């Protein structure tokens, strides 16, 4: 007992005397940490008889409460002091001439999203959005990928662990929505197709640009990247409409007429038939330039995304009658088409936030893309 009282007093004194968050953390580990003496003392309660426990428990528990309170209070005080110190140190001289201050720029991804919206608006498409934190029904099931579908595994999905389980035991379950659906970061913009169909019914003409997430990282893949989804639902829609739309878009986007597209047969669970979309380019002075024929010498094809006719099962999941409505969908990598148009070669630099890169590749906020002035014009 006296031992606990004196150790508690010593701990409270050490906490009061701590001058840094590191020193405070060291004291926390010594007392309340997994191997701290308070935690160890608490563990001994389990081996006691009920009488012994009634005797010993209050002292240990009040020691723990007193130390925890003192740690919290001291932590808040140290953080407040650090903030005060930082505020005193970081001052901004508002009398500096504005021209000398660094100017922000519009990120190429934002610029390209604006360009997309502008071009597709001209074709009668509205911009739709959906949540980045999705559930597995919208992201997979309604897109004709049931629980056992192998494509689910291929998506390298980030799931949300169940916080209540994670803190109380080793077992980490998955967080669920009230409907019992797993919570995840969307792996593509295709769930917006489902949301659009459920929300507005048919006919539909939308694009949905946004962030998507996959557990993947190298020079051409980042865990977060951008896609634009396109969805058209109407009567009598066929593959020709898809091809014309993509061609018309790419001509406007790359601002040249000699765009060649290659549609390659492919497979996506949510489209039938499915095609992958490649664009022809050539290397000119170390820079990739879109245009010309991808099979000619010196030319190559770059894959820009997937597309196809919306699978009848998907229409059914989204409450539309496939006998009445047909449609096409596509999903393009925004970062990729931005790299191709503006000549960057490392995707990772997009998300480093380096002001030199942004000054070089960024756009003036005054340079709004418009079809009449050119969707990629620089000020
Ligand atoms: N969602 C697919 C992907 O991310 C792309 C796609 C969209 C394919 C729409 C077909 C139709 O890989």
CSV table of C-alpha atoms and ligand atoms in Angstrom, one decimal:
chain,number,residue,atom,x,y,z
A,1,UNK,CA,0.0,0.0,0.0
A,2,UNK,CA,2.6,2.5,1.1
A,3,UNK,CA,4.7,1.3,-1.7
A,4,UNK,CA,1.9,2.2,-4.2
A,5,UNK,CA,1.3,5.6,-2.5
A,6,UNK,CA,4.9,6.6,-2.7
A,7,UNK,CA,5.4,5.3,-6.2
A,8,UNK,CA,2.3,7.3,-7.3
A,9,UNK,CA,3.6,10.4,-5.7
A,10,UNK,CA,7.0,9.9,-7.4
A,11,UNK,CA,5.2,9.4,-10.7
A,12,UNK,CA,3.0,12.5,-10.3
A,13,UNK,CA,6.1,14.5,-9.4
A,14,UNK,CA,7.9,13.2,-12.5
A,15,UNK,CA,4.9,14.1,-14.7
A,16,UNK,CA,4.7,17.6,-13.2
A,17,UNK,CA,8.4,18.1,-13.9
A,18,UNK,CA,8.3,16.8,-17.5
A,19,UNK,CA,9.4,19.5,-20.0
A,20,UNK,CA,8.8,17.6,-23.2
A,21,UNK,CA,6.2,15.3,-24.8
A,22,UNK,CA,9.0,12.6,-25.1
A,23,UNK,CA,9.7,12.8,-21.4
A,24,UNK,CA,6.0,12.5,-20.7
A,25,UNK,CA,5.7,9.5,-23.0
A,26,UNK,CA,8.6,7.8,-21.1
A,27,UNK,CA,6.7,8.4,-17.9
A,28,UNK,CA,3.5,7.0,-19.4
A,29,UNK,CA,5.3,3.8,-20.5
A,30,UNK,CA,6.9,3.4,-17.0
A,31,UNK,CA,3.4,3.6,-15.3
A,32,UNK,CA,0.5,2.8,-17.6
A,33,UNK,CA,2.4,1.2,-20.5
A,34,UNK,CA,2.0,-2.5,-21.1
A,35,UNK,CA,4.9,-3.3,-18.9
A,36,UNK,CA,4.5,-0.2,-16.6
A,37,UNK,CA,4.3,-0.9,-12.9
A,38,UNK,CA,0.6,0.2,-12.6
A,39,UNK,CA,-0.4,-2.2,-15.4
A,40,UNK,CA,1.6,-5.0,-13.8
A,41,UNK,CA,0.0,-4.3,-10.4
A,42,UNK,CA,-3.4,-4.4,-12.0
A,43,UNK,CA,-2.6,-7.8,-13.4
A,44,UNK,CA,-1.8,-9.2,-10.0
A,45,UNK,CA,-5.5,-8.6,-9.0
A,46,UNK,CA,-6.5,-11.6,-11.1
A,47,UNK,CA,-4.6,-14.0,-8.9
A,48,UNK,CA,-6.0,-12.8,-5.6
A,49,UNK,CA,-8.9,-14.1,-3.5
A,50,UNK,CA,-12.0,-11.9,-3.6
A,51,UNK,CA,-11.2,-10.6,-0.1
A,52,UNK,CA,-7.6,-9.7,-1.0
A,53,UNK,CA,-8.8,-8.0,-4.2
A,54,UNK,CA,-11.4,-5.8,-2.4
A,55,UNK,CA,-8.5,-4.7,-0.1
A,56,UNK,CA,-5.9,-4.1,-2.8
A,57,UNK,CA,-7.9,-2.9,-5.8
A,58,UNK,CA,-9.0,0.6,-4.8
A,59,UNK,CA,-5.4,1.8,-4.2
A,60,UNK,CA,-4.2,0.5,-7.5
A,61,UNK,CA,-7.2,1.8,-9.4
A,62,UNK,CA,-7.0,5.2,-7.9
A,63,UNK,CA,-3.3,5.3,-8.6
A,64,UNK,CA,-4.1,4.5,-12.2
A,65,UNK,CA,-6.8,7.2,-12.4
A,66,UNK,CA,-4.6,9.9,-10.8
A,67,UNK,CA,-1.7,9.1,-13.1
A,68,UNK,CA,-3.9,9.0,-16.2
A,69,UNK,CA,-5.4,12.4,-15.3
A,70,UNK,CA,-2.1,13.9,-14.6
A,71,UNK,CA,-0.7,12.6,-17.9
A,72,UNK,CA,-3.7,14.0,-19.9
A,73,UNK,CA,-3.4,17.4,-18.2
A,74,UNK,CA,0.3,17.7,-18.7
A,75,UNK,CA,0.0,16.6,-22.3
A,76,UNK,CA,-2.6,19.3,-23.0
A,77,UNK,CA,-0.4,21.9,-21.3
A,78,UNK,CA,2.8,20.9,-23.2
A,79,UNK,CA,0.9,20.9,-26.5
A,80,UNK,CA,-0.6,24.3,-25.8
A,81,UNK,CA,2.8,25.7,-24.9
A,82,UNK,CA,4.2,24.2,-28.1
A,83,UNK,CA,1.5,25.9,-30.1
A,84,UNK,CA,2.0,29.2,-28.4
A,85,UNK,CA,5.7,28.9,-29.2
A,86,UNK,CA,5.0,28.0,-32.9
A,87,UNK,CA,2.5,30.9,-33.3
A,88,UNK,CA,5.1,33.3,-31.9
A,89,UNK,CA,7.8,32.0,-34.2
A,90,UNK,CA,5.8,31.8,-37.5
A,91,UNK,CA,4.8,35.3,-38.4
A,92,UNK,CA,3.7,36.6,-41.8
A,93,UNK,CA,4.7,40.0,-42.9
A,94,UNK,CA,1.5,41.4,-44.5
A,95,UNK,CA,3.3,44.5,-45.6
A,96,UNK,CA,5.4,42.5,-48.1
A,97,UNK,CA,4.6,43.4,-51.7
A,98,UNK,CA,2.1,40.9,-53.2
A,99,UNK,CA,4.3,40.2,-56.3
A,100,UNK,CA,7.0,38.7,-54.1
A,101,UNK,CA,4.6,36.2,-52.4
A,102,UNK,CA,4.6,32.7,-53.9
A,103,UNK,CA,1.5,32.1,-56.1
A,104,UNK,CA,-0.5,28.9,-56.1
A,105,UNK,CA,-1.3,27.1,-59.3
A,106,UNK,CA,-4.0,24.7,-60.4
A,107,UNK,CA,-2.9,21.1,-60.3
A,108,UNK,CA,-2.8,19.3,-63.7
A,109,UNK,CA,-5.3,16.8,-62.4
A,110,UNK,CA,-7.8,19.5,-61.5
A,111,UNK,CA,-7.2,21.2,-64.8
A,112,UNK,CA,-7.8,18.0,-66.7
A,113,UNK,CA,-11.0,17.4,-64.7
A,114,UNK,CA,-12.2,20.8,-65.7
A,115,UNK,CA,-11.3,20.1,-69.3
A,116,UNK,CA,-13.2,16.8,-69.1
A,117,UNK,CA,-16.3,18.5,-67.7
A,118,UNK,CA,-16.1,21.2,-70.4
A,119,UNK,CA,-15.8,18.8,-73.3
A,120,UNK,CA,-18.4,16.3,-72.1
A,121,UNK,CA,-20.8,19.2,-71.2
A,122,UNK,CA,-20.8,20.0,-74.9
A,123,UNK,CA,-21.9,16.4,-75.6
A,124,UNK,CA,-24.7,16.7,-73.2
A,125,UNK,CA,-23.1,15.0,-70.2
A,126,UNK,CA,-23.7,16.2,-66.6
A,127,UNK,CA,-21.1,15.7,-63.9
A,128,UNK,CA,-22.0,13.2,-61.1
A,129,UNK,CA,-20.2,12.3,-57.9
A,130,UNK,CA,-20.3,9.5,-55.4
A,131,UNK,CA,-18.5,8.8,-52.1
A,132,UNK,CA,-14.9,7.7,-51.9
A,133,UNK,CA,-15.8,5.7,-48.8
A,134,UNK,CA,-18.0,3.1,-50.4
A,135,UNK,CA,-19.6,-0.2,-49.5
A,136,UNK,CA,-18.9,-3.5,-51.2
A,137,UNK,CA,-22.4,-3.7,-52.7
A,138,UNK,CA,-22.0,-0.5,-54.8
A,139,UNK,CA,-18.3,-1.2,-55.5
A,140,UNK,CA,-18.6,-4.9,-56.4
A,141,UNK,CA,-21.9,-6.8,-56.0
A,142,UNK,CA,-24.1,-4.4,-58.0
A,143,UNK,CA,-21.4,-4.4,-60.7
A,144,UNK,CA,-21.9,-8.1,-61.1
A,145,UNK,CA,-19.0,-9.1,-58.9
A,146,UNK,CA,-20.4,-11.3,-56.1
A,147,UNK,CA,-18.4,-12.2,-53.0
A,148,UNK,CA,-16.6,-15.1,-54.7
A,149,UNK,CA,-15.8,-13.2,-57.9
A,150,UNK,CA,-12.0,-13.4,-58.6
A,151,UNK,CA,-12.0,-9.8,-59.9
A,152,UNK,CA,-12.6,-8.7,-56.3
A,153,UNK,CA,-9.2,-10.0,-55.3
A,154,UNK,CA,-7.6,-8.4,-58.2
A,155,UNK,CA,-8.7,-4.9,-57.0
A,156,UNK,CA,-6.2,-4.8,-54.0
A,157,UNK,CA,-9.0,-3.2,-52.0
A,158,UNK,CA,-8.4,-1.1,-48.8
A,159,UNK,CA,-11.1,-2.3,-46.4
A,160,UNK,CA,-12.0,-0.4,-43.2
A,161,UNK,CA,-11.1,-2.5,-40.1
A,162,UNK,CA,-13.8,-2.6,-37.4
A,163,UNK,CA,-12.6,-0.2,-34.8
A,164,UNK,CA,-14.6,-1.7,-31.9
A,165,UNK,CA,-13.1,-5.1,-32.5
A,166,UNK,CA,-9.6,-3.8,-33.2
A,167,UNK,CA,-9.2,-2.0,-29.9
A,168,UNK,CA,-10.6,-4.8,-27.7
A,169,UNK,CA,-8.8,-7.8,-29.1
A,170,UNK,CA,-6.3,-9.1,-31.6
A,171,UNK,CA,-9.1,-10.1,-34.0
A,172,UNK,CA,-9.6,-7.3,-36.6
A,173,UNK,CA,-12.9,-7.6,-38.2
A,174,UNK,CA,-14.3,-5.5,-41.0
A,175,UNK,CA,-16.4,-2.4,-40.5
A,176,UNK,CA,-20.0,-2.8,-41.7
A,177,UNK,CA,-22.7,-0.4,-42.9
A,178,UNK,CA,-26.2,-0.7,-41.2
A,179,UNK,CA,-27.2,-3.0,-44.1
A,180,UNK,CA,-24.3,-5.3,-43.2
A,181,UNK,CA,-22.1,-4.3,-46.1
A,182,UNK,CA,-18.4,-4.1,-45.8
A,183,UNK,CA,-16.9,-0.6,-45.9
A,184,UNK,CA,-14.0,0.2,-48.3
A,185,UNK,CA,-12.3,2.9,-50.3
A,186,UNK,CA,-13.7,2.7,-53.8
A,187,UNK,CA,-11.4,0.9,-56.2
A,188,UNK,CA,-12.9,2.5,-59.3
A,189,UNK,CA,-15.5,5.2,-60.2
A,190,UNK,CA,-17.9,2.5,-61.5
A,191,UNK,CA,-20.0,2.5,-58.3
A,192,UNK,CA,-21.1,6.0,-59.4
A,193,UNK,CA,-22.9,4.2,-62.3
A,194,UNK,CA,-25.0,2.3,-59.9
A,195,UNK,CA,-25.7,5.4,-57.7
A,196,UNK,CA,-26.7,7.4,-60.8
A,197,UNK,CA,-29.1,4.8,-62.1
A,198,UNK,CA,-30.7,4.3,-58.7
A,199,UNK,CA,-31.0,8.0,-58.1
A,200,UNK,CA,-32.2,9.3,-61.4
A,201,UNK,CA,-33.4,6.3,-63.4
A,202,UNK,CA,-33.1,6.4,-67.2
A,203,UNK,CA,-32.1,8.0,-69.6
A,204,UNK,CA,-28.7,9.0,-68.3
A,205,UNK,CA,-25.7,10.8,-69.6
A,206,UNK,CA,-23.0,11.5,-67.0
A,207,UNK,CA,-19.3,11.6,-66.3
A,208,UNK,CA,-18.0,11.0,-62.8
A,209,UNK,CA,-14.4,12.1,-62.2
A,210,UNK,CA,-12.8,11.4,-58.9
A,211,UNK,CA,-10.3,9.7,-56.6
A,212,UNK,CA,-10.0,5.9,-56.4
A,213,UNK,CA,-7.8,3.7,-54.2
A,214,UNK,CA,-5.8,0.5,-54.6
A,215,UNK,CA,-3.1,-1.0,-52.6
A,216,UNK,CA,-0.4,-0.6,-55.3
A,217,UNK,CA,2.7,1.6,-55.6
A,218,UNK,CA,5.5,2.0,-58.2
A,219,UNK,CA,6.5,4.5,-60.9
A,220,UNK,CA,3.2,4.1,-62.7
A,221,UNK,CA,0.9,3.2,-59.8
A,222,UNK,CA,0.0,5.2,-56.7
A,223,UNK,CA,-2.3,4.0,-53.9
A,224,UNK,CA,-4.6,6.9,-54.8
A,225,UNK,CA,-5.2,7.9,-58.4
A,226,UNK,CA,-8.0,9.4,-60.5
A,227,UNK,CA,-10.5,8.0,-62.9
A,228,UNK,CA,-13.3,9.4,-64.9
A,229,UNK,CA,-16.3,7.2,-65.4
A,230,UNK,CA,-18.8,7.7,-68.3
A,231,UNK,CA,-22.3,6.3,-68.5
A,232,UNK,CA,-24.9,6.6,-71.1
A,233,UNK,CA,-28.2,4.9,-70.7
A,234,UNK,CA,-30.9,5.3,-73.4
A,235,UNK,CA,-32.9,3.3,-76.0
A,236,UNK,CA,-31.1,1.7,-78.9
A,237,UNK,CA,-27.5,2.5,-77.6
A,238,UNK,CA,-24.8,0.4,-79.3
A,239,UNK,CA,-21.0,0.0,-79.4
A,240,UNK,CA,-20.9,2.6,-82.3
A,241,UNK,CA,-22.1,5.3,-79.9
A,242,UNK,CA,-19.3,4.4,-77.5
A,243,UNK,CA,-16.6,4.5,-80.1
A,244,UNK,CA,-17.8,7.8,-81.5
A,245,UNK,CA,-18.0,9.4,-78.0
A,246,UNK,CA,-14.5,8.3,-77.1
A,247,UNK,CA,-13.1,9.5,-80.4
A,248,UNK,CA,-14.9,12.8,-80.2
A,249,UNK,CA,-13.7,13.3,-76.7
A,250,UNK,CA,-10.0,12.4,-77.4
A,251,UNK,CA,-9.9,14.7,-80.4
A,252,UNK,CA,-11.2,17.6,-78.3
A,253,UNK,CA,-9.0,16.7,-75.4
A,254,UNK,CA,-5.7,16.3,-77.3
A,255,UNK,CA,-6.7,19.1,-79.6
A,256,UNK,CA,-5.8,17.3,-82.8
A,257,UNK,CA,-7.8,15.4,-85.5
A,258,UNK,CA,-5.4,12.5,-86.2
A,259,UNK,CA,-6.2,10.5,-83.0
A,260,UNK,CA,-6.2,6.8,-83.5
A,261,UNK,CA,-8.0,4.6,-81.1
A,262,UNK,CA,-7.8,0.9,-80.8
A,263,UNK,CA,-10.6,-1.0,-79.1
A,264,UNK,CA,-9.3,-4.4,-77.8
A,265,UNK,CA,-11.7,-7.1,-76.7
A,266,UNK,CA,-11.4,-7.5,-73.0
A,267,UNK,CA,-13.4,-8.6,-69.9
A,268,UNK,CA,-15.1,-6.6,-67.2
A,269,UNK,CA,-17.9,-8.2,-65.1
A,270,UNK,CA,-20.0,-5.1,-65.5
A,271,UNK,CA,-19.8,-4.7,-69.3
A,272,UNK,CA,-20.7,-7.2,-72.1
A,273,UNK,CA,-19.0,-7.0,-74.5
A,274,UNK,CA,-16.0,-5.3,-73.0
A,275,UNK,CA,-13.2,-3.4,-74.8
A,276,UNK,CA,-10.0,-1.8,-73.6
A,277,UNK,CA,-9.2,1.6,-75.1
A,278,UNK,CA,-5.7,2.3,-76.4
A,279,UNK,CA,-4.5,5.4,-78.1
A,280,UNK,CA,-1.6,5.6,-80.6
A,281,UNK,CA,1.4,7.8,-79.9
A,282,UNK,CA,4.9,8.4,-81.0
A,283,UNK,CA,8.1,9.5,-79.3
A,284,UNK,CA,9.1,12.9,-80.4
A,285,UNK,CA,12.3,14.3,-78.8
A,286,UNK,CA,11.8,12.1,-75.7
A,287,UNK,CA,8.2,13.2,-75.3
A,288,UNK,CA,5.2,11.1,-76.0
A,289,UNK,CA,3.0,12.7,-78.6
A,290,UNK,CA,-0.5,11.4,-79.2
A,291,UNK,CA,-1.5,10.8,-82.8
A,292,UNK,CA,-0.7,8.9,-85.9
A,293,UNK,CA,-1.1,5.2,-86.3
A,294,UNK,CA,0.0,2.9,-83.4
A,295,UNK,CA,1.1,0.1,-85.8
A,296,UNK,CA,3.4,2.3,-87.9
A,297,UNK,CA,7.2,2.2,-87.1
A,298,UNK,CA,8.1,4.4,-84.1
A,299,UNK,CA,4.6,4.3,-82.9
A,300,UNK,CA,3.1,2.5,-80.0
A,301,UNK,CA,-0.2,2.1,-78.1
A,302,UNK,CA,-1.0,3.3,-74.6
A,303,UNK,CA,-3.8,1.8,-72.6
A,304,UNK,CA,-6.1,4.5,-71.3
A,305,UNK,CA,-8.9,2.5,-69.7
A,306,UNK,CA,-11.8,0.1,-70.1
A,307,UNK,CA,-15.3,0.3,-71.5
A,308,UNK,CA,-18.1,-1.7,-72.9
A,309,UNK,CA,-21.9,-2.1,-73.1
A,310,UNK,CA,-23.5,-2.1,-69.7
A,311,UNK,CA,-24.1,-5.7,-68.6
A,312,UNK,CA,-27.9,-6.5,-68.4
A,313,UNK,CA,-27.3,-7.8,-64.9
A,314,UNK,CA,-26.0,-4.4,-63.8
A,315,UNK,CA,-29.0,-2.7,-65.2
A,316,UNK,CA,-31.2,-5.1,-63.2
A,317,UNK,CA,-29.2,-4.5,-60.0
A,318,UNK,CA,-29.8,-0.8,-60.6
A,319,UNK,CA,-33.5,-1.2,-61.1
A,320,UNK,CA,-33.7,-0.8,-64.9
A,321,UNK,CA,-35.3,-3.1,-67.3
A,322,UNK,CA,-32.6,-4.3,-69.8
A,323,UNK,CA,-35.3,-5.0,-72.4
A,324,UNK,CA,-36.1,-1.3,-72.4
A,325,UNK,CA,-32.8,0.3,-71.8
A,326,UNK,CA,-29.2,-0.2,-73.0
A,327,UNK,CA,-26.1,1.7,-72.4
A,328,UNK,CA,-22.4,2.0,-72.5
A,329,UNK,CA,-19.8,2.8,-69.9
A,330,UNK,CA,-16.2,3.7,-69.8
A,331,UNK,CA,-13.5,4.3,-67.2
A,332,UNK,CA,-10.4,6.3,-68.1
A,333,UNK,CA,-7.3,7.0,-66.0
A,334,UNK,CA,-7.2,10.8,-65.6
A,335,UNK,CA,-3.6,10.9,-64.4
A,336,UNK,CA,-2.6,8.9,-67.5
A,337,UNK,CA,-4.3,11.2,-70.0
A,338,UNK,CA,-2.9,14.2,-68.1
A,339,UNK,CA,0.7,12.7,-68.4
A,340,UNK,CA,0.2,12.1,-72.1
A,341,UNK,CA,-1.2,15.6,-72.8
A,342,UNK,CA,1.2,17.6,-70.7
A,343,UNK,CA,4.4,15.5,-70.9
A,344,UNK,CA,5.1,14.3,-67.4
A,345,UNK,CA,6.7,10.9,-67.0
A,346,UNK,CA,6.6,10.0,-63.3
A,347,UNK,CA,3.1,9.6,-61.8
A,348,UNK,CA,4.5,9.8,-58.2
A,349,UNK,CA,5.5,13.5,-58.7
A,350,UNK,CA,1.7,14.3,-59.1
A,351,UNK,CA,1.2,13.7,-55.4
A,352,UNK,CA,4.5,14.9,-53.9
A,353,UNK,CA,3.3,18.5,-53.5
A,354,UNK,CA,6.7,19.9,-54.6
A,355,UNK,CA,6.2,23.6,-55.3
A,356,UNK,CA,8.8,23.5,-58.1
A,357,UNK,CA,6.9,20.8,-59.9
A,358,UNK,CA,3.6,22.7,-59.4
A,359,UNK,CA,5.1,25.9,-60.6
A,360,UNK,CA,6.3,24.1,-63.8
A,361,UNK,CA,3.3,21.9,-64.6
A,362,UNK,CA,0.5,23.8,-62.8
A,363,UNK,CA,-2.0,26.2,-64.5
A,364,UNK,CA,-3.0,29.7,-63.8
A,365,UNK,CA,-6.3,30.0,-61.9
A,366,UNK,CA,-7.3,32.5,-64.6
A,367,UNK,CA,-6.8,29.9,-67.3
A,368,UNK,CA,-10.2,28.2,-67.2
A,369,UNK,CA,-10.6,25.6,-70.0
A,370,UNK,CA,-13.3,26.6,-72.5
A,371,UNK,CA,-14.0,25.1,-75.9
A,372,UNK,CA,-13.8,28.4,-77.7
A,373,UNK,CA,-10.4,29.3,-76.2
A,374,UNK,CA,-9.0,25.8,-76.3
A,375,UNK,CA,-9.4,23.3,-73.4
A,376,UNK,CA,-5.7,23.2,-72.7
A,377,UNK,CA,-4.7,26.8,-73.3
A,378,UNK,CA,-1.9,28.3,-71.2
A,379,UNK,CA,-2.1,31.9,-70.1
B,1,LIG,N1,-13.9,0.2,-63.6
B,1,LIG,C1,-13.0,-0.4,-64.6
B,1,LIG,C2,-11.6,-0.3,-63.9
B,1,LIG,O1,-11.3,0.4,-63.0
B,1,LIG,C3,-12.9,0.4,-65.9
B,1,LIG,C4,-14.2,0.3,-66.6
B,1,LIG,C5,-15.2,1.3,-66.4
B,1,LIG,C6,-14.4,-0.7,-67.5
B,1,LIG,C7,-16.4,1.2,-67.1
B,1,LIG,C8,-15.6,-0.8,-68.2
B,1,LIG,C9,-16.6,0.1,-68.0
B,1,LIG,O2,-10.7,-1.1,-64.2
